[in-house]
Tab-separated table of C-alpha atoms and ligand atoms in Angstrom:
chain	number	residue	atom	x	y	z
A	236	MET	CA	-0.046	-0.011	-0.011
A	237	SER	CA	1.247	3.380	-0.924
A	238	SER	CA	-0.619	6.467	0.018
A	239	ALA	CA	-0.326	9.551	-2.227
A	240	PRO	CA	0.059	13.146	-0.971
A	241	ILE	CA	-1.975	14.872	-3.266
A	242	GLY	CA	-4.858	13.140	-4.974
A	243	SER	CA	-3.261	10.664	-7.289
A	244	LEU	CA	0.042	12.401	-7.498
A	245	PRO	CA	2.577	9.772	-6.744
A	246	TRP	CA	5.237	10.373	-4.078
A	247	HIS	CA	8.055	11.809	-6.154
A	248	ARG	CA	10.608	12.001	-3.185
A	249	PRO	CA	12.184	8.712	-2.646
A	250	THR	CA	12.219	8.965	1.259
A	251	ARG	CA	9.722	6.464	2.904
A	252	ALA	CA	9.443	4.210	5.804
A	253	VAL	CA	8.872	0.565	4.576
A	254	VAL	CA	6.882	-1.355	7.079
A	255	ASP	CA	7.299	-5.187	7.009
A	256	LEU	CA	3.811	-6.690	7.843
A	257	ASP	CA	5.176	-10.206	7.888
A	258	ALA	CA	7.509	-9.144	10.758
A	259	ILE	CA	4.613	-7.694	12.937
A	260	ALA	CA	2.858	-11.163	12.397
A	261	TYR	CA	6.118	-13.072	13.356
A	262	ASN	CA	6.496	-10.796	16.218
A	263	VAL	CA	3.024	-11.547	17.447
A	264	GLN	CA	3.617	-15.171	17.398
A	265	SER	CA	6.939	-14.660	19.315
A	266	LEU	CA	5.217	-12.751	21.974
A	267	ARG	CA	2.245	-15.142	22.119
A	268	THR	CA	4.753	-18.075	22.862
A	269	ALA	CA	6.402	-15.934	25.407
A	270	ALA	CA	3.222	-14.856	27.087
A	271	GLY	CA	2.518	-18.438	27.885
A	272	GLY	CA	-1.194	-18.762	27.026
A	273	ALA	CA	-2.118	-15.178	27.896
A	274	ALA	CA	-4.221	-13.288	25.178
A	275	VAL	CA	-2.035	-10.830	23.277
A	276	CYS	CA	-3.322	-7.243	23.007
A	277	ALA	CA	-1.489	-5.456	20.378
A	278	VAL	CA	-0.742	-1.755	21.242
A	279	VAL	CA	-1.307	0.531	18.075
A	280	LYS	CA	-1.546	3.950	19.869
A	281	ALA	CA	0.357	6.887	18.164
A	282	ASP	CA	-0.413	5.336	14.720
A	283	ALA	CA	1.221	2.145	15.821
A	284	TYR	CA	4.539	3.753	17.248
A	285	GLY	CA	4.707	5.515	13.808
A	286	HIS	CA	4.250	2.391	11.784
A	287	GLY	CA	0.670	3.107	10.449
A	288	ALA	CA	-2.094	1.945	12.724
A	289	VAL	CA	-4.571	0.536	10.446
A	290	ALA	CA	-2.124	-1.842	8.464
A	291	VAL	CA	-0.423	-2.799	11.631
A	292	ALA	CA	-3.610	-3.603	13.440
A	293	ARG	CA	-4.748	-5.885	10.507
A	294	ALA	CA	-1.377	-7.620	10.325
A	295	ALA	CA	-1.270	-8.062	14.173
A	296	ILE	CA	-4.903	-9.708	14.068
A	297	ALA	CA	-3.944	-11.799	11.179
A	298	GLY	CA	-0.922	-12.671	13.207
A	299	GLY	CA	-3.023	-13.885	16.156
A	300	ALA	CA	-3.662	-10.904	18.387
A	301	ASP	CA	-6.888	-10.944	20.408
A	302	TRP	CA	-7.144	-7.314	21.286
A	303	LEU	CA	-6.046	-3.975	20.148
A	304	ALA	CA	-5.131	-0.831	22.393
A	305	VAL	CA	-5.108	2.585	21.622
A	306	ALA	CA	-4.417	5.949	23.747
A	307	LEU	CA	-7.086	8.126	22.315
A	308	VAL	CA	-10.934	7.740	21.801
A	309	GLU	CA	-9.964	9.191	18.385
A	310	GLU	CA	-7.314	6.549	17.360
A	311	GLY	CA	-10.082	3.858	18.368
A	312	VAL	CA	-12.704	5.484	16.284
A	313	ALA	CA	-10.263	5.633	13.283
A	314	LEU	CA	-9.593	2.160	13.408
A	315	ARG	CA	-13.404	1.230	13.440
A	316	ARG	CA	-13.908	3.481	10.446
A	317	ALA	CA	-11.149	1.704	8.591
A	318	GLY	CA	-13.194	-1.385	9.086
A	319	LEU	CA	-11.748	-3.116	12.052
A	320	LEU	CA	-15.048	-3.968	13.509
A	321	ASP	CA	-14.737	-7.448	15.246
A	322	VAL	CA	-11.963	-7.054	17.482
A	323	PRO	CA	-12.119	-5.468	20.945
A	324	ILE	CA	-10.329	-2.203	21.143
A	325	LEU	CA	-9.267	-0.822	24.514
A	326	VAL	CA	-8.888	2.759	25.206
A	327	LEU	CA	-5.906	2.725	27.757
A	328	SER	CA	-6.856	5.895	29.809
A	329	GLN	CA	-10.141	7.129	31.002
A	330	PRO	CA	-12.123	8.961	28.042
A	331	PRO	CA	-12.119	12.861	28.261
A	332	ALA	CA	-15.531	14.228	29.620
A	333	GLY	CA	-17.926	14.393	26.643
A	334	SER	CA	-16.420	11.578	24.847
A	335	ALA	CA	-18.683	8.760	26.039
A	336	VAL	CA	-21.158	8.963	23.493
A	337	ASP	CA	-18.483	8.110	20.702
A	338	VAL	CA	-16.878	5.577	22.960
A	339	VAL	CA	-20.128	3.530	23.293
A	340	ALA	CA	-21.385	4.231	19.553
A	341	ASN	CA	-18.133	2.743	18.436
A	342	ASP	CA	-18.043	0.020	20.688
A	343	LEU	CA	-14.706	0.698	22.190
A	344	VAL	CA	-13.708	-0.664	25.526
A	345	PRO	CA	-12.960	2.298	27.823
A	346	THR	CA	-10.693	2.329	30.726
A	347	VAL	CA	-12.189	3.983	33.981
A	348	TYR	CA	-10.863	5.201	37.405
A	349	SER	CA	-13.458	7.617	38.606
A	350	VAL	CA	-17.068	7.296	39.373
A	351	ALA	CA	-17.944	10.474	37.362
A	352	ALA	CA	-16.503	8.619	34.092
A	353	VAL	CA	-18.721	5.536	34.986
A	354	GLN	CA	-21.728	7.613	35.155
A	355	GLU	CA	-21.070	9.422	31.890
A	356	LEU	CA	-20.599	6.155	30.253
A	357	ALA	CA	-23.831	4.794	31.785
A	358	ALA	CA	-25.713	7.714	30.702
A	359	ALA	CA	-24.217	7.305	26.870
A	360	VAL	CA	-25.307	3.674	27.209
A	361	ALA	CA	-28.909	4.663	27.908
A	362	THR	CA	-29.175	7.149	25.069
A	363	THR	CA	-27.522	4.747	22.396
A	364	ASP	CA	-28.971	1.298	23.702
A	365	ARG	CA	-25.617	-0.320	23.432
A	366	PRO	CA	-23.953	-2.576	26.008
A	367	CYS	CA	-20.398	-1.408	27.346
A	368	ALA	CA	-18.118	-3.322	29.341
A	369	VAL	CA	-15.358	-1.228	31.110
A	370	HIS	CA	-11.698	-1.838	32.302
A	371	LEU	CA	-10.817	-0.618	35.694
A	372	LYS	CA	-7.413	0.727	35.872
A	373	VAL	CA	-5.600	0.536	39.192
A	374	ASP	CA	-2.502	2.724	39.953
A	375	THR	CA	-0.187	0.379	41.903
A	376	GLY	CA	2.808	2.703	41.675
A	377	MET	CA	3.133	4.136	38.247
A	378	HIS	CA	1.296	7.206	39.547
A	379	ARG	CA	0.222	8.370	36.084
A	380	VAL	CA	-3.512	7.534	35.879
A	381	GLY	CA	-5.534	5.026	37.772
A	382	ALA	CA	-7.741	4.479	40.692
A	383	ALA	CA	-5.784	4.322	44.023
A	384	PRO	CA	-5.949	0.836	45.282
A	385	VAL	CA	-8.112	1.949	48.237
A	386	ASP	CA	-10.749	3.364	45.954
A	387	SER	CA	-10.753	0.438	43.342
A	388	VAL	CA	-13.455	-1.528	44.995
A	389	LEU	CA	-15.666	1.640	45.214
A	390	VAL	CA	-15.209	2.369	41.413
A	391	ALA	CA	-15.843	-1.293	40.438
A	392	ARG	CA	-19.163	-1.143	42.497
A	393	ALA	CA	-19.981	1.917	40.640
A	394	VAL	CA	-19.627	0.249	37.391
A	395	HIS	CA	-22.056	-2.674	38.580
A	396	GLU	CA	-24.577	-0.113	40.110
A	397	ALA	CA	-24.638	1.782	36.661
A	398	GLY	CA	-25.428	-1.257	34.846
A	399	LEU	CA	-22.130	-1.629	33.046
A	400	GLY	CA	-20.019	-4.611	32.855
A	401	LEU	CA	-16.583	-4.759	34.439
A	402	GLY	CA	-14.674	-6.543	31.551
A	403	GLY	CA	-11.263	-6.425	33.113
A	404	THR	CA	-9.083	-4.952	35.725
A	405	PHE	CA	-5.570	-3.749	34.883
A	406	THR	CA	-2.367	-1.832	36.019
A	407	HIS	CA	0.809	-0.607	34.364
A	408	LEU	CA	4.372	-1.340	35.360
A	409	ALA	CA	6.692	1.681	35.812
A	410	VAL	CA	10.022	-0.262	35.736
A	411	ALA	CA	9.565	-3.836	34.086
A	412	ASP	CA	12.432	-3.091	31.613
A	413	GLU	CA	14.866	-2.817	34.788
A	414	LEU	CA	14.988	-6.485	35.284
A	415	ASP	CA	16.357	-6.547	38.680
A	416	ASN	CA	14.338	-3.717	40.141
A	417	PRO	CA	12.104	-5.128	43.090
A	418	TYR	CA	9.467	-2.327	42.500
A	419	THR	CA	7.814	-4.603	39.697
A	420	GLY	CA	7.237	-7.175	42.385
A	421	GLU	CA	5.757	-4.569	44.791
A	422	GLN	CA	3.381	-3.222	42.063
A	423	LEU	CA	2.309	-6.726	41.264
A	424	ALA	CA	1.670	-7.543	44.933
A	425	ARG	CA	-0.433	-4.386	45.348
A	426	PHE	CA	-2.356	-5.383	42.292
A	427	ASP	CA	-3.060	-8.882	43.760
A	428	ASP	CA	-4.307	-7.148	46.791
A	429	VAL	CA	-6.893	-5.330	44.987
A	430	LEU	CA	-7.921	-8.335	42.932
A	431	ASP	CA	-8.377	-10.211	46.222
A	432	ALA	CA	-10.435	-7.196	47.496
A	433	LEU	CA	-12.591	-7.084	44.694
A	434	ARG	CA	-13.422	-10.839	44.728
A	435	ALA	CA	-13.915	-10.607	48.454
A	436	ASP	CA	-16.585	-8.122	47.633
A	437	GLY	CA	-18.202	-10.414	45.105
A	438	ILE	CA	-17.051	-8.599	42.140
A	439	ASP	CA	-15.399	-10.598	39.187
A	440	PRO	CA	-12.441	-8.474	37.890
A	441	GLY	CA	-12.842	-9.733	34.432
A	442	LEU	CA	-9.769	-9.956	32.303
A	443	VAL	CA	-6.710	-9.258	34.463
A	444	HIS	CA	-3.690	-7.639	32.631
A	445	ALA	CA	-0.438	-5.958	33.760
A	446	ALA	CA	2.132	-6.673	31.490
A	447	ASN	CA	3.734	-4.279	28.833
A	448	SER	CA	6.381	-5.658	26.392
A	449	ALA	CA	9.048	-5.827	29.169
A	450	GLY	CA	6.511	-7.295	31.749
A	451	THR	CA	5.543	-9.817	28.912
A	452	ILE	CA	9.176	-11.183	28.107
A	453	ALA	CA	10.866	-10.689	31.526
A	454	HIS	CA	8.360	-10.930	34.433
A	455	PRO	CA	6.155	-14.201	34.054
A	456	ALA	CA	4.332	-13.144	37.156
A	457	ALA	CA	2.951	-10.073	35.338
A	458	ARG	CA	1.372	-12.040	32.388
A	459	HIS	CA	-2.094	-12.812	33.918
A	460	ASP	CA	-5.031	-13.333	31.507
A	461	MET	CA	-3.554	-10.806	28.695
A	462	VAL	CA	-0.413	-8.868	27.968
A	463	ARG	CA	-0.408	-5.433	26.248
A	464	VAL	CA	2.624	-5.518	23.731
A	465	GLY	CA	3.860	-2.363	22.125
A	466	ILE	CA	7.241	-1.584	21.331
A	467	SER	CA	8.220	-5.478	21.088
A	468	LEU	CA	5.476	-5.799	18.372
A	469	TYR	CA	7.692	-3.473	16.464
A	470	GLY	CA	10.667	-5.602	16.649
A	471	LEU	CA	12.340	-3.449	19.184
A	472	ARG	CA	13.614	-4.328	22.617
A	473	PRO	CA	11.845	-2.433	25.551
A	474	ASP	CA	15.452	-1.524	26.704
A	475	ALA	CA	18.557	-1.395	24.790
A	476	THR	CA	20.141	-3.937	26.958
A	477	LEU	CA	17.249	-6.252	27.221
A	478	ASP	CA	18.205	-9.429	25.426
A	479	THR	CA	14.822	-10.599	23.971
A	480	ASP	CA	16.598	-13.701	22.446
A	481	ALA	CA	17.948	-14.899	25.797
A	482	PHE	CA	14.154	-14.685	27.112
A	483	GLY	CA	13.096	-16.990	24.295
A	484	CYS	CA	11.230	-14.167	22.539
A	485	PRO	CA	13.201	-13.500	19.169
A	486	LEU	CA	11.957	-10.313	17.351
A	487	GLN	CA	12.075	-9.350	13.761
A	488	PRO	CA	12.853	-5.708	12.791
A	489	VAL	CA	9.716	-4.225	11.176
A	490	LEU	CA	10.659	-0.631	10.037
A	491	ARG	CA	13.143	0.569	7.594
A	492	LEU	CA	13.918	4.350	6.980
A	493	GLU	CA	15.145	4.836	3.537
A	494	SER	CA	15.752	7.529	0.996
A	495	ARG	CA	18.063	8.183	-2.158
A	496	VAL	CA	21.068	10.574	-3.009
A	497	SER	CA	19.662	13.603	-4.621
A	498	TRP	CA	23.090	15.408	-5.321
A	499	VAL	CA	26.714	14.611	-5.181
A	500	LYS	CA	29.838	16.845	-5.122
A	501	THR	CA	33.359	16.645	-4.579
A	502	LEU	CA	34.599	19.456	-2.277
A	503	PRO	CA	38.316	20.433	-1.402
A	504	ALA	CA	40.072	19.986	1.933
A	505	ALA	CA	38.892	22.683	4.393
A	506	ALA	CA	35.604	23.121	2.710
A	507	ARG	CA	32.731	23.686	5.467
A	508	VAL	CA	29.357	22.550	4.982
A	509	SER	CA	25.594	23.151	5.941
A	510	TYR	CA	24.208	25.757	8.238
A	511	GLY	CA	26.708	27.295	10.643
A	512	LEU	CA	29.458	25.684	8.497
A	513	ARG	CA	30.350	23.542	11.456
A	514	TYR	CA	31.616	20.600	9.581
A	515	ARG	CA	35.007	21.014	8.104
A	516	LEU	CA	36.567	18.444	5.606
A	517	GLU	CA	39.865	17.315	6.540
A	518	GLN	CA	40.655	16.216	2.807
A	519	GLU	CA	39.019	16.275	-0.464
A	520	SER	CA	35.798	14.510	0.107
A	521	VAL	CA	32.710	13.388	-1.814
A	522	LEU	CA	29.669	14.573	-0.191
A	523	ALA	CA	26.094	13.364	-0.965
A	524	THR	CA	22.898	14.963	-0.197
A	525	VAL	CA	19.975	13.103	0.985
A	526	PRO	CA	16.321	14.393	0.933
A	527	ILE	CA	15.301	13.691	4.509
A	528	GLY	CA	15.624	16.291	7.438
A	529	TYR	CA	14.450	17.125	10.796
A	530	ALA	CA	10.821	17.643	9.524
A	531	ASP	CA	10.765	14.132	8.693
A	532	GLY	CA	11.715	13.068	12.258
A	533	VAL	CA	15.513	12.589	11.815
A	534	PRO	CA	16.440	14.468	14.980
A	535	ARG	CA	18.734	17.601	14.234
A	536	ARG	CA	20.970	16.602	17.197
A	537	LEU	CA	21.945	13.302	15.437
A	538	SER	CA	24.658	14.968	13.404
A	539	SER	CA	26.613	16.149	16.575
A	540	VAL	CA	26.337	12.847	18.331
A	541	GLY	CA	28.013	10.747	15.576
A	542	GLY	CA	25.068	9.873	13.547
A	543	SER	CA	25.573	7.915	10.317
A	544	VAL	CA	23.585	6.421	7.195
A	545	LEU	CA	24.388	3.451	5.160
A	546	ILE	CA	25.311	3.890	1.385
A	547	ALA	CA	26.610	1.213	-0.588
A	548	GLY	CA	26.663	-1.119	2.466
A	549	ARG	CA	28.959	1.286	4.175
A	550	ARG	CA	28.437	3.532	7.189
A	551	CYS	CA	29.116	7.253	6.297
A	552	PRO	CA	28.647	9.993	8.818
A	553	ILE	CA	26.184	12.742	8.476
A	554	ALA	CA	28.294	15.765	7.608
A	555	GLY	CA	27.157	19.201	9.503
A	556	ARG	CA	23.849	20.165	10.595
A	557	ILE	CA	20.666	18.216	9.599
A	558	THR	CA	18.183	20.638	7.866
A	559	MET	CA	14.486	20.670	7.816
A	560	ASP	CA	14.188	18.597	4.431
A	561	GLN	CA	17.630	17.425	3.592
A	562	LEU	CA	21.095	16.398	5.282
A	563	LEU	CA	24.658	15.662	3.917
A	564	VAL	CA	26.821	12.712	4.193
A	565	ASP	CA	30.557	12.591	3.975
A	566	CYS	CA	31.420	9.772	1.928
A	567	GLY	CA	35.147	10.098	2.172
A	568	PRO	CA	37.978	11.027	-0.125
A	569	PRO	CA	37.219	10.301	-4.083
A	570	GLY	CA	38.489	6.870	-5.064
A	571	SER	CA	37.802	5.373	-1.319
A	572	SER	CA	35.650	2.464	-1.165
A	573	ALA	CA	32.502	4.403	0.059
A	574	ALA	CA	32.742	7.261	-2.295
A	575	ALA	CA	34.205	5.795	-5.367
A	576	ASP	CA	30.812	5.555	-7.422
A	577	VAL	CA	28.242	7.280	-5.194
A	578	ALA	CA	25.657	8.620	-7.745
A	579	VAL	CA	22.337	10.385	-7.591
A	580	GLY	CA	19.682	7.726	-6.971
A	581	ASP	CA	21.691	5.663	-4.842
A	582	GLU	CA	19.885	3.808	-2.025
A	583	VAL	CA	20.444	5.367	1.592
A	584	VAL	CA	19.398	3.495	4.660
A	585	LEU	CA	18.802	5.724	7.752
A	586	LEU	CA	17.318	2.900	9.870
A	587	GLY	CA	17.578	-0.787	8.850
A	588	SER	CA	20.153	-3.126	7.120
A	589	GLN	CA	22.134	-2.594	4.077
A	590	GLY	CA	24.640	-5.287	3.083
A	591	SER	CA	26.138	-6.453	6.117
A	592	GLU	CA	25.692	-3.159	8.235
A	593	THR	CA	22.478	-2.272	10.416
A	594	ILE	CA	21.458	0.938	12.098
A	595	GLY	CA	18.577	0.358	14.506
A	596	ALA	CA	16.360	2.887	16.332
A	597	TRP	CA	18.062	2.005	19.733
A	598	GLU	CA	21.466	3.035	17.925
A	599	TRP	CA	19.889	6.564	17.308
A	600	ALA	CA	18.281	6.494	20.708
A	601	THR	CA	21.373	5.577	22.785
A	602	ALA	CA	23.277	8.259	21.065
A	603	LEU	CA	20.585	10.906	21.574
A	604	ASP	CA	19.757	9.858	25.295
A	605	THR	CA	16.407	8.828	24.593
A	606	ILE	CA	14.332	5.611	23.681
A	607	ALA	CA	13.492	3.640	20.461
A	608	TYR	CA	9.931	4.356	21.174
A	609	GLU	CA	10.596	8.331	20.585
A	610	ILE	CA	12.599	7.505	17.732
A	611	THR	CA	9.808	5.579	15.644
A	612	CYS	CA	6.900	8.016	16.832
A	613	GLY	CA	9.011	10.865	15.673
A	614	ILE	CA	9.148	9.822	12.169
A	615	SER	CA	6.583	12.527	10.751
A	616	ALA	CA	3.554	12.182	8.816
A	617	ARG	CA	5.382	13.750	5.752
A	618	VAL	CA	7.252	10.271	5.439
A	619	PRO	CA	5.012	7.896	3.566
A	620	ARG	CA	4.559	4.469	5.179
A	621	ILE	CA	4.843	1.697	2.604
A	622	HIS	CA	3.496	-1.596	3.931
A	623	VAL	CA	4.809	-4.794	2.432
A	624	GLY	CA	4.082	-8.421	3.217
A	625	GLY	CA	1.013	-9.355	5.043
A	626	GLU	CA	-2.505	-10.082	3.674
A	627	HIS	CA	-2.993	-6.528	2.410
A	628	GLY	CA	0.539	-5.791	1.606
A	629	GLY	CA	2.303	-5.461	-1.818
B	212	LIG	C1	1.900	2.106	25.559
B	212	LIG	C2	1.447	1.098	26.762
B	212	LIG	C3	1.616	-0.189	26.704
B	212	LIG	C4	2.665	-0.883	25.769
B	212	LIG	O1	3.989	-0.639	26.402
B	212	LIG	P1	5.225	-1.072	25.776
B	212	LIG	O2	6.425	-1.041	26.583
B	212	LIG	O3	5.299	-0.433	24.300
B	212	LIG	O4	5.135	-2.615	25.377
B	212	LIG	C5	0.975	-1.067	27.501
B	212	LIG	N1	0.129	-0.590	28.512
B	212	LIG	C6	-0.090	0.844	28.636
B	212	LIG	C7	-1.090	1.103	29.661
B	212	LIG	C8	0.631	1.630	27.870
B	212	LIG	O5	0.308	3.009	27.893
């Protein structure tokens, strides 16, 4: 699938993010095995971490995912409108006031943690005449959103009193990617206490879930009835140092960010390039221009932390400041292996493999002191997502 920017005008610029839907399906299977019998919820919020929510959702379901999860009501509605009608879609936070009618009308599964939200949903159910089962979110220590453990029974009772179903009860782990951190065990113990309190009150907690990717892969006690996997679905480790293979959960890379050389020139020693003229050539060198920049999601700071790209199977440093739409690459002195025959139209890989070289999102993230999540989410809407493989690929 390839979307067009203006009507039927094709994407003329050769910059694209190629998303491998077969790898999504592979990763779902791998995570399903790792989750040991728990249901798999594919987290496709933020346009599937920048990979294209509709295509990824379809591929994840085809690969065996049982649920989808999104951050926003709007994201859930978009999936329904794209024709994903039969799969349950969990909205991971409590819907904002005023959105209950859209939640119910689109058959989304809302998260709740306040009595007021429960009552607004009940009112929407009354007007639309559709059922609604909610999931109760318990704050066991992340302290982002959720009902305090002491309030959880109260909110669950309100769900029943309002005539809604309690379809599930869940929590979210703050440090599951830090394997030896005892806090995860403390959160899970607090969660167990809440589940006990609900049951003691005669309330069935429904589908119980706590694990994100790191929880799924590295914390068996977190798996419960369902796991909510995001980053690992995209073939990326939850932490740069978490060896998913060692945990029996091999993952395949999904996204490849690529472009093509748009301009080539040879410049003399001591020439300086790009804004600010901060990059000075030590020797006569071949410079290639690539039509991708910070407006596409290549962080401007990447050039000052040793960022490189792959051309002709070789790593070449980004030269000088990354600009909004373009960046420069130092291919070395004329006649050198990387520079010898660099030409306009040559493939450039920013994220992914070429020959025996690979640059992953974690390489950028580590250099930039961030996480791979931010890198893929940061690839902007200007970059077309080209989905290959899968039922609907090609
Ligand atoms: C984003 C999110 C997830 C997925 O986390 P990953 O680390 O990407 O697997 C799971 N649960 C909640 C509540 C989330 O917000």
